[in-house]
Short mmCIF file of C-alpha atoms and ligand atoms in Angstrom, two decimals:
data_model
loop_
_atom_site.label_atom_id
_atom_site.label_comp_id
_atom_site.label_asym_id
_atom_site.label_seq_id
_atom_site.Cartn_x
_atom_site.Cartn_y
_atom_site.Cartn_z
CA MET D 12 0.00 0.00 0.00
CA ILE D 13 2.61 2.58 1.04
CA ALA D 14 5.40 1.04 -1.04
CA GLY D 15 5.97 3.09 -4.17
CA LYS D 16 3.78 6.00 -3.08
CA HIS D 17 5.28 9.44 -3.52
CA VAL D 18 5.24 11.31 -0.20
CA VAL D 19 6.24 14.93 0.33
CA ILE D 20 6.95 16.04 3.89
CA SER D 21 7.50 19.65 4.90
CA GLY D 22 9.96 20.31 7.70
CA GLY D 23 11.53 16.94 6.93
CA GLY D 24 15.04 17.92 7.95
CA THR D 25 14.55 17.76 11.72
CA GLY D 26 12.44 16.40 14.58
CA VAL D 27 9.05 14.90 13.74
CA GLY D 28 9.42 15.48 9.99
CA ALA D 29 12.74 13.64 9.81
CA ALA D 30 11.25 10.68 11.72
CA VAL D 31 8.18 10.61 9.47
CA ALA D 32 10.45 10.68 6.41
CA LYS D 33 12.55 7.80 7.76
CA THR D 34 9.49 5.70 8.58
CA PHE D 35 7.86 6.19 5.19
CA ALA D 36 11.14 5.54 3.35
CA GLY D 37 11.53 2.39 5.44
CA ALA D 38 8.06 1.28 4.31
CA GLY D 39 9.14 1.59 0.68
CA ALA D 40 7.64 5.00 -0.11
CA ARG D 41 9.42 7.47 -2.38
CA VAL D 42 10.03 10.40 -0.06
CA CYS D 43 10.86 14.03 -0.81
CA ILE D 44 11.45 16.41 2.08
CA LEU D 45 11.07 20.18 2.16
CA GLY D 46 12.45 22.88 4.44
CA ARG D 47 14.41 26.11 4.43
CA THR D 48 17.77 24.76 5.62
CA GLU D 49 19.66 22.76 3.02
CA GLU D 50 22.16 21.39 5.53
CA THR D 51 19.55 19.58 7.66
CA LEU D 52 17.63 18.35 4.60
CA LYS D 53 20.82 16.97 3.02
CA ALA D 54 21.69 15.13 6.23
CA GLN D 55 18.58 12.91 5.85
CA ASN D 56 19.99 11.34 2.64
CA LEU D 57 16.67 11.72 0.84
CA PRO D 58 15.65 13.80 -2.18
CA TYR D 59 14.82 17.31 -1.01
CA ALA D 60 13.78 20.76 -2.14
CA VAL D 61 14.62 23.94 -0.28
CA CYS D 62 11.49 26.03 0.18
CA ASP D 63 9.64 28.31 2.55
CA VAL D 64 6.16 26.86 3.05
CA THR D 65 4.71 30.30 3.75
CA LYS D 66 5.29 31.18 0.07
CA ALA D 67 2.92 29.49 -2.39
CA ASP D 68 5.28 29.90 -5.36
CA ASP D 69 8.16 28.36 -3.41
CA VAL D 70 6.01 25.34 -2.54
CA LYS D 71 4.79 24.93 -6.13
CA ALA D 72 8.40 25.02 -7.40
CA ALA D 73 9.46 22.50 -4.75
CA LEU D 74 6.69 20.09 -5.74
CA GLU D 75 7.67 20.46 -9.40
CA LYS D 76 11.17 19.38 -8.40
CA ALA D 77 9.71 16.46 -6.43
CA ARG D 78 7.60 15.38 -9.42
CA LYS D 79 10.71 15.33 -11.63
CA GLU D 80 12.26 12.93 -9.14
CA PHE D 81 9.31 10.66 -8.39
CA GLY D 82 6.23 11.63 -10.47
CA VAL D 83 2.83 12.65 -9.15
CA ILE D 84 2.34 13.20 -5.46
CA ASP D 85 0.19 10.74 -3.51
CA ILE D 86 0.67 11.87 0.07
CA ALA D 87 1.32 15.39 1.44
CA ILE D 88 2.40 15.61 5.06
CA ALA D 89 2.33 19.21 6.26
CA ASN D 90 4.63 19.05 9.25
CA ALA D 91 6.60 22.33 9.07
CA GLY D 92 5.72 24.54 11.98
CA ALA D 93 7.05 26.87 14.62
CA ALA D 94 6.04 27.98 18.10
CA GLU D 95 6.75 31.36 19.67
CA SER D 96 5.93 31.84 23.32
CA VAL D 97 4.99 35.26 24.67
CA PRO D 98 2.35 36.46 27.16
CA PHE D 99 -0.83 37.69 25.44
CA SER D 100 -0.36 41.16 26.98
CA LYS D 101 2.99 41.52 25.22
CA MET D 102 2.13 39.74 21.99
CA ASP D 103 2.05 41.87 18.86
CA GLN D 104 0.34 41.42 15.51
CA GLY D 105 3.61 40.26 13.95
CA THR D 106 3.78 37.25 16.28
CA LEU D 107 0.24 36.22 15.38
CA GLU D 108 0.97 36.66 11.67
CA ARG D 109 4.18 34.61 11.84
CA MET D 110 2.35 31.82 13.67
CA MET D 111 -0.48 31.80 11.13
CA ALA D 112 1.91 31.98 8.18
CA VAL D 113 3.97 28.91 8.97
CA ASN D 114 1.42 26.80 10.85
CA VAL D 115 -1.69 27.47 8.72
CA THR D 116 -0.73 29.02 5.37
CA GLY D 117 2.13 26.50 5.17
CA VAL D 118 -0.33 23.60 5.45
CA PHE D 119 -2.70 25.18 2.94
CA ASN D 120 0.11 25.82 0.43
CA LEU D 121 1.42 22.25 0.56
CA TRP D 122 -1.97 20.56 0.38
CA GLN D 123 -3.22 22.77 -2.41
CA ALA D 124 -0.06 22.32 -4.50
CA ALA D 125 -0.48 18.54 -4.22
CA PHE D 126 -4.27 18.46 -4.63
CA TYR D 127 -4.60 18.11 -8.42
CA ASP D 128 -2.25 15.10 -8.52
CA MET D 129 -4.40 13.34 -5.91
CA LYS D 130 -7.68 14.35 -7.57
CA ALA D 131 -6.52 12.98 -10.93
CA ALA D 132 -5.41 9.73 -9.29
CA GLY D 133 -8.66 9.37 -7.32
CA TRP D 134 -6.57 8.69 -4.21
CA GLY D 135 -4.62 10.89 -1.87
CA ARG D 136 -3.70 11.47 1.75
CA MET D 137 -3.33 14.93 3.30
CA ILE D 138 -1.96 14.89 6.82
CA ALA D 139 -1.20 17.87 9.06
CA ILE D 140 1.01 17.57 12.08
CA ALA D 141 -1.14 19.86 14.22
CA SER D 142 -0.95 19.62 18.02
CA THR D 143 -2.99 19.22 21.17
CA ALA D 144 -2.70 23.03 20.92
CA GLY D 145 -5.18 22.68 18.06
CA LEU D 146 -7.76 21.26 20.47
CA LYS D 147 -7.18 23.10 23.75
CA GLY D 148 -5.50 26.25 24.97
CA TYR D 149 -2.10 26.61 26.65
CA PRO D 150 -0.80 29.75 28.35
CA TYR D 151 1.81 31.98 26.64
CA VAL D 152 1.34 30.44 23.18
CA SER D 153 -1.98 31.96 22.09
CA GLY D 154 -0.71 32.67 18.56
CA TYR D 155 0.47 29.08 18.14
CA CYS D 156 -2.81 27.71 19.62
CA ALA D 157 -4.89 29.95 17.35
CA ALA D 158 -2.93 28.72 14.33
CA LYS D 159 -3.16 25.02 15.28
CA HIS D 160 -6.92 25.39 15.92
CA ALA D 161 -7.14 26.86 12.41
CA VAL D 162 -5.32 23.83 10.99
CA VAL D 163 -7.90 21.57 12.62
CA GLY D 164 -10.70 23.67 11.07
CA LEU D 165 -9.03 23.54 7.66
CA THR D 166 -8.64 19.77 7.95
CA ARG D 167 -12.25 19.16 8.97
CA SER D 168 -13.61 21.38 6.23
CA ILE D 169 -11.42 19.92 3.48
CA ALA D 170 -12.37 16.41 4.59
CA MET D 171 -16.05 17.23 4.06
CA GLU D 172 -15.39 18.84 0.70
CA LEU D 173 -13.06 16.20 -0.71
CA GLY D 174 -14.96 13.18 0.56
CA PRO D 175 -16.05 12.04 -2.92
CA THR D 176 -12.56 12.40 -4.44
CA GLY D 177 -10.79 9.52 -2.71
CA ILE D 178 -8.62 11.99 -0.80
CA THR D 179 -8.66 12.07 3.00
CA ALA D 180 -7.48 14.92 5.20
CA ASN D 181 -6.54 14.31 8.83
CA ALA D 182 -4.65 16.05 11.60
CA ILE D 183 -2.33 14.36 14.07
CA CYS D 184 -2.37 16.20 17.39
CA PRO D 185 0.58 15.27 19.60
CA GLY D 186 1.33 16.64 23.04
CA PHE D 187 4.95 17.59 23.74
CA VAL D 188 7.28 15.59 21.48
CA GLU D 189 10.99 15.24 22.14
CA THR D 190 12.42 17.38 19.30
CA PRO D 191 14.49 20.53 18.79
CA MET D 192 11.22 22.55 19.16
CA LEU D 193 10.63 21.09 22.62
CA GLU D 194 14.25 21.79 23.57
CA ARG D 195 13.77 25.45 22.59
CA SER D 196 10.60 25.62 24.73
CA ILE D 197 12.50 24.22 27.72
CA GLU D 198 15.32 26.73 27.15
CA THR D 199 12.79 29.59 27.03
CA ILE D 200 11.30 28.54 30.39
CA VAL D 201 14.78 28.30 31.90
CA ALA D 202 15.72 31.74 30.55
CA LYS D 203 12.47 33.41 31.65
CA THR D 204 12.03 31.81 35.08
CA GLY D 205 15.51 30.80 36.20
CA MET D 206 14.17 27.25 36.75
CA SER D 207 16.57 24.33 36.30
CA ARG D 208 16.37 22.47 32.99
CA ASP D 209 15.00 19.40 34.77
CA LEU D 210 12.21 21.35 36.49
CA ALA D 211 11.32 23.14 33.26
CA ALA D 212 11.09 19.80 31.42
CA LYS D 213 9.01 18.36 34.27
CA SER D 214 6.59 21.31 34.10
CA LEU D 215 5.89 20.50 30.45
CA ARG D 216 5.81 16.72 30.93
CA LYS D 217 3.30 16.84 33.77
CA GLY D 218 0.44 17.79 31.39
CA ASN D 219 0.71 14.29 29.95
CA PRO D 220 -0.97 11.80 32.33
CA GLN D 221 1.73 9.30 31.39
CA ASP D 222 4.36 11.83 32.57
CA ARG D 223 6.49 11.42 29.47
CA PHE D 224 7.31 13.15 26.22
CA ILE D 225 5.96 11.65 23.01
CA GLN D 226 8.65 10.18 20.75
CA THR D 227 8.90 11.21 17.10
CA GLY D 228 8.53 7.59 15.96
CA GLU D 229 5.05 7.48 17.52
CA VAL D 230 3.94 10.40 15.33
CA ALA D 231 5.51 8.72 12.29
CA ASP D 232 3.69 5.45 12.98
CA ALA D 233 0.36 7.31 13.28
CA ALA D 234 0.98 9.03 9.94
CA LEU D 235 1.83 5.71 8.31
CA TRP D 236 -1.38 4.17 9.63
CA LEU D 237 -3.46 7.08 8.29
CA CYS D 238 -2.12 6.19 4.84
CA SER D 239 -2.99 2.50 5.15
CA GLU D 240 -5.97 0.83 3.51
CA GLY D 241 -7.45 0.16 6.95
CA ALA D 242 -7.70 3.91 7.59
CA ARG D 243 -9.54 4.79 4.38
CA SER D 244 -12.70 5.78 6.30
CA VAL D 245 -10.75 8.01 8.68
CA ASN D 246 -11.37 11.51 7.35
CA GLY D 247 -11.45 14.89 9.08
CA HIS D 248 -10.14 13.20 12.20
CA THR D 249 -7.92 14.66 14.90
CA LEU D 250 -5.74 11.84 16.14
CA THR D 251 -4.39 12.81 19.55
CA LEU D 252 -1.12 11.36 20.84
CA SER D 253 -1.03 12.76 24.31
CA GLY D 254 -1.06 9.96 26.85
CA GLY D 255 -4.66 10.85 27.69
CA GLU D 256 -4.22 14.63 28.09
CA ILE D 257 -7.04 14.92 25.53
N1 NAP B 20 7.78 19.17 19.50
C1 NAP B 20 6.56 19.24 20.04
O1 NAP B 20 6.40 19.20 21.26
C2 NAP B 20 5.35 19.30 19.14
C3 NAP B 20 4.10 19.02 19.70
C4 NAP B 20 2.97 19.05 18.89
C5 NAP B 20 3.09 19.39 17.57
N2 NAP B 20 4.31 19.69 17.05
C6 NAP B 20 4.36 20.06 15.64
O2 NAP B 20 5.19 19.15 14.96
C7 NAP B 20 5.72 19.79 13.81
C8 NAP B 20 7.22 19.52 13.74
O3 NAP B 20 7.84 20.16 14.83
P1 NAP B 20 9.14 19.60 15.57
O4 NAP B 20 8.79 19.43 16.98
O5 NAP B 20 9.72 18.47 14.81
O6 NAP B 20 10.09 20.90 15.52
P2 NAP B 20 11.35 21.26 14.65
O7 NAP B 20 12.41 20.26 14.81
O8 NAP B 20 11.63 22.69 14.97
O9 NAP B 20 10.80 21.13 13.16
C9 NAP B 20 10.13 22.14 12.48
C10 NAP B 20 10.50 21.97 11.03
O10 NAP B 20 9.74 22.89 10.25
C11 NAP B 20 10.61 23.51 9.31
N3 NAP B 20 10.10 24.85 9.03
C12 NAP B 20 9.83 25.82 9.91
N4 NAP B 20 9.41 26.92 9.27
C13 NAP B 20 9.40 26.60 7.94
C14 NAP B 20 9.07 27.32 6.77
N5 NAP B 20 8.64 28.59 6.81
N6 NAP B 20 9.18 26.69 5.58
C15 NAP B 20 9.62 25.40 5.51
N7 NAP B 20 9.93 24.67 6.58
C16 NAP B 20 9.83 25.28 7.79
C17 NAP B 20 11.97 23.57 10.01
O11 NAP B 20 13.02 23.59 9.06
P3 NAP B 20 13.73 24.95 8.60
O12 NAP B 20 13.82 25.82 9.83
O13 NAP B 20 15.02 24.50 8.05
O14 NAP B 20 12.84 25.53 7.56
C18 NAP B 20 11.97 22.27 10.77
O15 NAP B 20 12.52 21.22 10.00
C19 NAP B 20 5.35 21.27 13.93
O16 NAP B 20 4.24 21.57 13.11
C20 NAP B 20 4.97 21.41 15.38
O17 NAP B 20 4.08 22.48 15.62
C21 NAP B 20 5.44 19.64 17.80
#
């Protein structure tokens, strides 16, 4: 089922995206990864295209490059994202716009650039790596939460609209995952509160009833399952990986 499928993954050079890329490649898929930093993309030893997902033309050009490598696109995994933490009282419009640009517009750009390939094939899988922040609020990250909620809305709406096409759209919503993004969040807490690294990590971990951070491979396995034949009726779903937090 997955073997031979052409999968594009944004933010595939690090963290969750790199793990998803590895898992799909391991399952025999033809994987192309996208991101802004050539060095991290190159390190994955997979075909890649440098692009900024906030720019529609960049994404279109990247997918053209991917098509030259592997043909039409079957699966688009919109994983690129960023989180800025700032109290609401100090947050400016620029923060909100940056959060929306990468976390929402970036998903839209990737999915739309891949849409016509999937429509013509009568089969396709659109997956967003959203977050539990797409389903509940967290303090100090209102821009990020607003953007991830928007991704969930986009996913649910597209799922309804594309139902007859053979394309599904789903969002995976993990809690804190052990990646460079999490490390930056821990560093921010340490810098702003003077807490030790261990206490800062514990303060984030404790929201998960299992008292642990999600591993990137768990997100990758969920994405792989969403592309399996057994998941063909799963559409417009928010799959939480949060140890029961949601
Ligand atoms: N870590 C967590 O706790 C957690 C929890 C829930 C959800 N998530 C979500 O999981 C996804 C992956 O995050 P991660 O934890 O793996 O963090 P990460 O290691 O920082 O990965 C983010 C990736 O997105 C890419 N990216 C960022 N802005 C981009 C842009 N404008 N254009 C193209 N690529 C861009 C980055 O590459 P470049 O900078 O090179 O472009 C990077 O490879 C994100 O959507 C995040 O919101 C993470």
